[in-house]
PDB file of C-alpha atoms in Angstrom:
ATOM      1  CA  MET A1350      54.079 119.472 125.502  1.00 81.00           C
ATOM      2  CA  ARG A1351      56.291 116.813 127.049  1.00 79.00           C
ATOM      3  CA  TYR A1352      56.890 115.170 123.662  1.00 78.00           C
ATOM      4  CA  ARG A1353      57.671 118.539 122.122  1.00 79.00           C
ATOM      5  CA  ARG A1354      60.266 119.200 124.838  1.00 78.00           C
ATOM      6  CA  GLU A1355      61.775 115.759 124.302  1.00 77.00           C
ATOM      7  CA  LEU A1356      61.856 116.311 120.555  1.00 72.00           C
ATOM      8  CA  ASN A1357      63.539 119.707 120.992  1.00 75.00           C
ATOM      9  CA  GLY A1358      66.046 118.129 123.390  1.00 76.00           C
ATOM     10  CA  ALA A1359      66.812 115.374 120.906  1.00 70.00           C
ATOM     11  CA  LYS A1360      67.246 117.912 118.100  1.00 74.00           C
ATOM     12  CA  SER A1361      69.625 119.996 120.222  1.00 77.00           C
ATOM     13  CA  GLU A1362      71.661 116.917 121.062  1.00 75.00           C
ATOM     14  CA  SER A1363      71.724 115.870 117.423  1.00 74.00           C
ATOM     15  CA  ASP A1364      72.907 119.336 116.361  1.00 76.00           C
ATOM     16  CA  TYR A1365      75.606 119.278 119.021  1.00 74.00           C
ATOM     17  CA  LEU A1366      76.836 115.836 117.935  1.00 80.00           C
ATOM     18  CA  GLY A1367      76.850 117.009 114.321  1.00 78.00           C
ATOM     19  CA  GLU A1368      79.105 119.914 115.271  1.00 84.00           C
ATOM     20  CA  ILE A1369      81.463 117.508 117.020  1.00 85.00           C
ATOM     21  CA  ILE A1370      81.630 115.257 113.960  1.00 81.00           C
ATOM     22  CA  ILE A1371      82.390 118.194 111.676  1.00 83.00           C
ATOM     23  CA  THR A1372      85.063 119.508 114.035  1.00 86.00           C
ATOM     24  CA  LEU A1373      86.788 116.140 114.422  1.00 85.00           C
ATOM     25  CA  ALA A1374      86.680 115.430 110.698  1.00 84.00           C
ATOM     26  CA  SER A1375      88.167 118.849 109.954  1.00 86.00           C
ATOM     27  CA  GLU A1376      90.927 118.359 112.523  1.00 89.00           C
ATOM     28  CA  GLN A1377      91.797 114.946 111.099  1.00 89.00           C
ATOM     29  CA  GLU A1378      91.881 116.457 107.612  1.00 91.00           C
ATOM     30  CA  LEU A1379      94.365 119.093 108.812  1.00 93.00           C
ATOM     31  CA  LEU A1380      96.637 116.418 110.272  1.00 94.00           C
ATOM     32  CA  PHE A1381      96.505 114.404 107.067  1.00 95.00           C
ATOM     33  CA  ARG A1382      97.169 117.544 104.991  1.00 95.00           C
ATOM     34  CA  GLU A1383     100.282 118.350 107.017  1.00 96.00           C
ATOM     35  CA  ARG A1384     101.659 114.879 106.382  1.00 95.00           C
ATOM     36  CA  PHE A1385     100.699 115.023 102.701  1.00 96.00           C
ATOM     37  CA  ASP A1386     102.246 118.471 102.191  1.00 95.00           C
ATOM     38  CA  SER A1387     105.457 117.359 103.872  1.00 94.00           C
ATOM     39  CA  LEU A1388     105.675 114.330 101.594  1.00 94.00           C
ATOM     40  CA  ARG A1389     104.916 116.477  98.565  1.00 93.00           C
ATOM     41  CA  GLN A1390     107.763 118.870  99.487  1.00 92.00           C
ATOM     42  CA  TYR A1391     110.181 115.948  99.532  1.00 86.00           C
ATOM     43  CA  GLY A1392     108.902 114.802  96.144  1.00 87.00           C
ATOM     44  CA  ALA A1393     108.061 111.505  97.798  1.00 86.00           C
ATOM     45  CA  ILE A1394     104.689 110.895  96.191  1.00 92.00           C
ATOM     46  CA  PRO A1395     104.672 109.241  92.766  1.00 91.00           C
ATOM     47  CA  PRO A1396     102.897 111.305  90.081  1.00 92.00           C
ATOM     48  CA  ASP A1397     100.187 108.678  89.554  1.00 89.00           C
ATOM     49  CA  THR A1398      99.482 108.502  93.301  1.00 91.00           C
ATOM     50  CA  GLU A1399      99.529 112.204  94.145  1.00 95.00           C
ATOM     51  CA  PRO A1400      96.137 113.296  92.713  1.00 96.00           C
ATOM     52  CA  MET A1401      94.353 110.271  94.178  1.00 96.00           C
ATOM     53  CA  LEU A1402      95.883 110.693  97.619  1.00 96.00           C
ATOM     54  CA  GLU A1403      95.305 114.432  97.509  1.00 96.00           C
ATOM     55  CA  SER A1404      91.616 113.939  96.734  1.00 96.00           C
ATOM     56  CA  LEU A1405      91.233 111.558  99.674  1.00 96.00           C
ATOM     57  CA  ILE A1406      92.980 113.973 102.031  1.00 95.00           C
ATOM     58  CA  LYS A1407      91.312 117.175 100.850  1.00 94.00           C
ATOM     59  CA  GLY A1408      87.920 115.517 100.800  1.00 94.00           C
ATOM     60  CA  CYS A1409      88.215 114.086 104.292  1.00 92.00           C
ATOM     61  CA  GLY A1410      86.198 116.703 106.180  1.00 89.00           C
ATOM     62  CA  THR A1411      83.523 116.991 103.523  1.00 91.00           C
ATOM     63  CA  VAL A1412      83.149 113.268 102.961  1.00 94.00           C
ATOM     64  CA  ILE A1413      82.975 112.381 106.635  1.00 90.00           C
ATOM     65  CA  SER A1414      80.477 115.158 107.351  1.00 87.00           C
ATOM     66  CA  ASP A1415      78.315 114.173 104.377  1.00 90.00           C
ATOM     67  CA  ALA A1416      78.434 110.516 105.308  1.00 90.00           C
ATOM     68  CA  ALA A1417      77.692 111.018 108.986  1.00 85.00           C
ATOM     69  CA  LEU A1418      75.190 113.849 108.762  1.00 84.00           C
ATOM     70  CA  GLY A1419      73.737 113.246 105.315  1.00 82.00           C
ATOM     71  CA  HIS A1420      72.983 109.596 105.965  1.00 85.00           C
ATOM     72  CA  LYS A1421      75.115 108.432 103.046  1.00 92.00           C
ATOM     73  CA  SER A1422      77.706 105.725 102.808  1.00 95.00           C
ATOM     74  CA  VAL A1423      81.313 106.880 102.693  1.00 96.00           C
ATOM     75  CA  HIS A1424      81.555 105.660  99.116  1.00 97.00           C
ATOM     76  CA  GLU A1425      78.472 107.648  98.084  1.00 97.00           C
ATOM     77  CA  ALA A1426      79.810 110.760  99.805  1.00 96.00           C
ATOM     78  CA  TYR A1427      83.271 110.340  98.250  1.00 97.00           C
ATOM     79  CA  LYS A1428      81.848 109.696  94.788  1.00 97.00           C
ATOM     80  CA  GLU A1429      79.843 112.909  95.117  1.00 96.00           C
ATOM     81  CA  TYR A1430      82.953 114.777  96.326  1.00 96.00           C
ATOM     82  CA  LEU A1431      84.964 113.554  93.325  1.00 97.00           C
ATOM     83  CA  LYS A1432      82.255 114.643  90.933  1.00 96.00           C
ATOM     84  CA  LYS A1433      81.847 118.125  92.453  1.00 96.00           C
ATOM     85  CA  SER A1434      85.405 118.982  93.457  1.00 95.00           C
ATOM     86  CA  THR A1435      87.901 117.125  91.263  1.00 95.00           C
ATOM     87  CA  SER A1436      88.489 115.924  87.732  1.00 95.00           C
ATOM     88  CA  ILE A1437      89.030 112.362  88.998  1.00 96.00           C
ATOM     89  CA  SER A1438      86.435 109.801  88.013  1.00 96.00           C
ATOM     90  CA  TRP A1439      85.147 107.152  90.377  1.00 96.00           C
ATOM     91  CA  ASP A1440      86.391 104.466  87.949  1.00 96.00           C
ATOM     92  CA  SER A1441      89.942 105.828  87.872  1.00 96.00           C
ATOM     93  CA  PHE A1442      89.936 106.037  91.663  1.00 96.00           C
ATOM     94  CA  ALA A1443      88.740 102.418  91.865  1.00 94.00           C
ATOM     95  CA  LYS A1444      91.568 101.342  89.538  1.00 95.00           C
ATOM     96  CA  PHE A1445      94.046 103.223  91.703  1.00 95.00           C
ATOM     97  CA  LEU A1446      92.806 101.382  94.797  1.00 93.00           C
ATOM     98  CA  GLU A1447      93.070  98.011  93.080  1.00 92.00           C
ATOM     99  CA  GLN A1448      96.778  98.679  92.538  1.00 92.00           C
ATOM    100  CA  GLN A1449      97.397  99.392  96.224  1.00 91.00           C
ATOM    101  CA  ASP A1450      98.431  97.151  99.065  1.00 86.00           C
ATOM    102  CA  GLY A1451      95.670  94.679  99.962  1.00 90.00           C
ATOM    103  CA  GLN A1452      95.352  96.303 103.380  1.00 92.00           C
ATOM    104  CA  VAL A1453      94.339  99.599 101.784  1.00 94.00           C
ATOM    105  CA  LEU A1454      91.660  97.956  99.675  1.00 93.00           C
ATOM    106  CA  ARG A1455      90.281  95.967 102.633  1.00 94.00           C
ATOM    107  CA  HIS A1456      89.876  99.120 104.710  1.00 95.00           C
ATOM    108  CA  TRP A1457      88.265 101.016 101.855  1.00 96.00           C
ATOM    109  CA  GLN A1458      85.820  98.224 101.094  1.00 95.00           C
ATOM    110  CA  LYS A1459      84.390  98.370 104.631  1.00 96.00           C
ATOM    111  CA  ASN A1460      82.801 101.685 103.606  1.00 95.00           C
ATOM    112  CA  SER A1461      82.767 103.306 107.050  1.00 93.00           C
ATOM    113  CA  VAL A1462      84.025 106.561 108.512  1.00 90.00           C
ATOM    114  CA  SER A1463      86.728 104.912 110.603  1.00 90.00           C
ATOM    115  CA  GLU A1464      87.919 102.872 107.628  1.00 94.00           C
ATOM    116  CA  TYR A1465      88.111 106.027 105.484  1.00 94.00           C
ATOM    117  CA  PHE A1466      90.527 107.414 108.076  1.00 93.00           C
ATOM    118  CA  PHE A1467      92.527 104.161 108.051  1.00 94.00           C
ATOM    119  CA  THR A1468      92.688 104.226 104.242  1.00 96.00           C
ATOM    120  CA  CYS A1469      94.154 107.746 104.292  1.00 95.00           C
ATOM    121  CA  LYS A1470      96.531 106.884 107.130  1.00 95.00           C
ATOM    122  CA  ILE A1471      97.842 103.718 105.495  1.00 95.00           C
ATOM    123  CA  LEU A1472      98.386 105.424 102.137  1.00 95.00           C
ATOM    124  CA  LEU A1473     100.340 108.193 103.883  1.00 95.00           C
ATOM    125  CA  ASP A1474     102.303 105.614 105.900  1.00 94.00           C
ATOM    126  CA  ILE A1475     103.282 103.824 102.683  1.00 92.00           C
ATOM    127  CA  GLN A1476     104.600 107.061 101.189  1.00 92.00           C
ATOM    128  CA  GLU A1477     106.523 107.894 104.378  1.00 91.00           C
ATOM    129  CA  LYS A1478     108.123 104.436 104.369  1.00 90.00           C
ATOM    130  CA  ARG A1479     109.286 105.073 100.811  1.00 83.00           C
ATOM    131  CA  VAL A1480     111.001 108.267 102.006  1.00 80.00           C
ATOM    132  CA  ARG A1481     112.758 106.410 104.815  1.00 80.00           C
ATOM    133  CA  GLY A1482     113.723 103.617 102.425  1.00 75.00           C
ATOM    134  CA  SER A1483     112.103 100.911 104.538  1.00 55.00           C
TER     135      SER A1483
END
């Protein structure tokens, strides 16, 4: 009985932490979307960059949730997201990343939730710098 109670307690805690992860990932996605939409309105995102950046931003909540709760790597979760939700291939996304600033590629290659966020943030920062002319 004691082990059953402990198991139920652990499951409840796990469920609660899962809800927190989903909520935080969704909130971060909303923040990234606001920045992306603002840049899009200014026409500040190059045509070859826009679909790739959009897929990263729109997939944020799903990818992070799948990676954290589905016991997948971020790359596995993102590859699955691309396949199910976009017309972008993993190979074309990889080529896009290779053309980016080395900092972007280094963050992406770490294949972790926090580095996924940094990848999105840095790509948005780069576009915002272009708008400001810096």
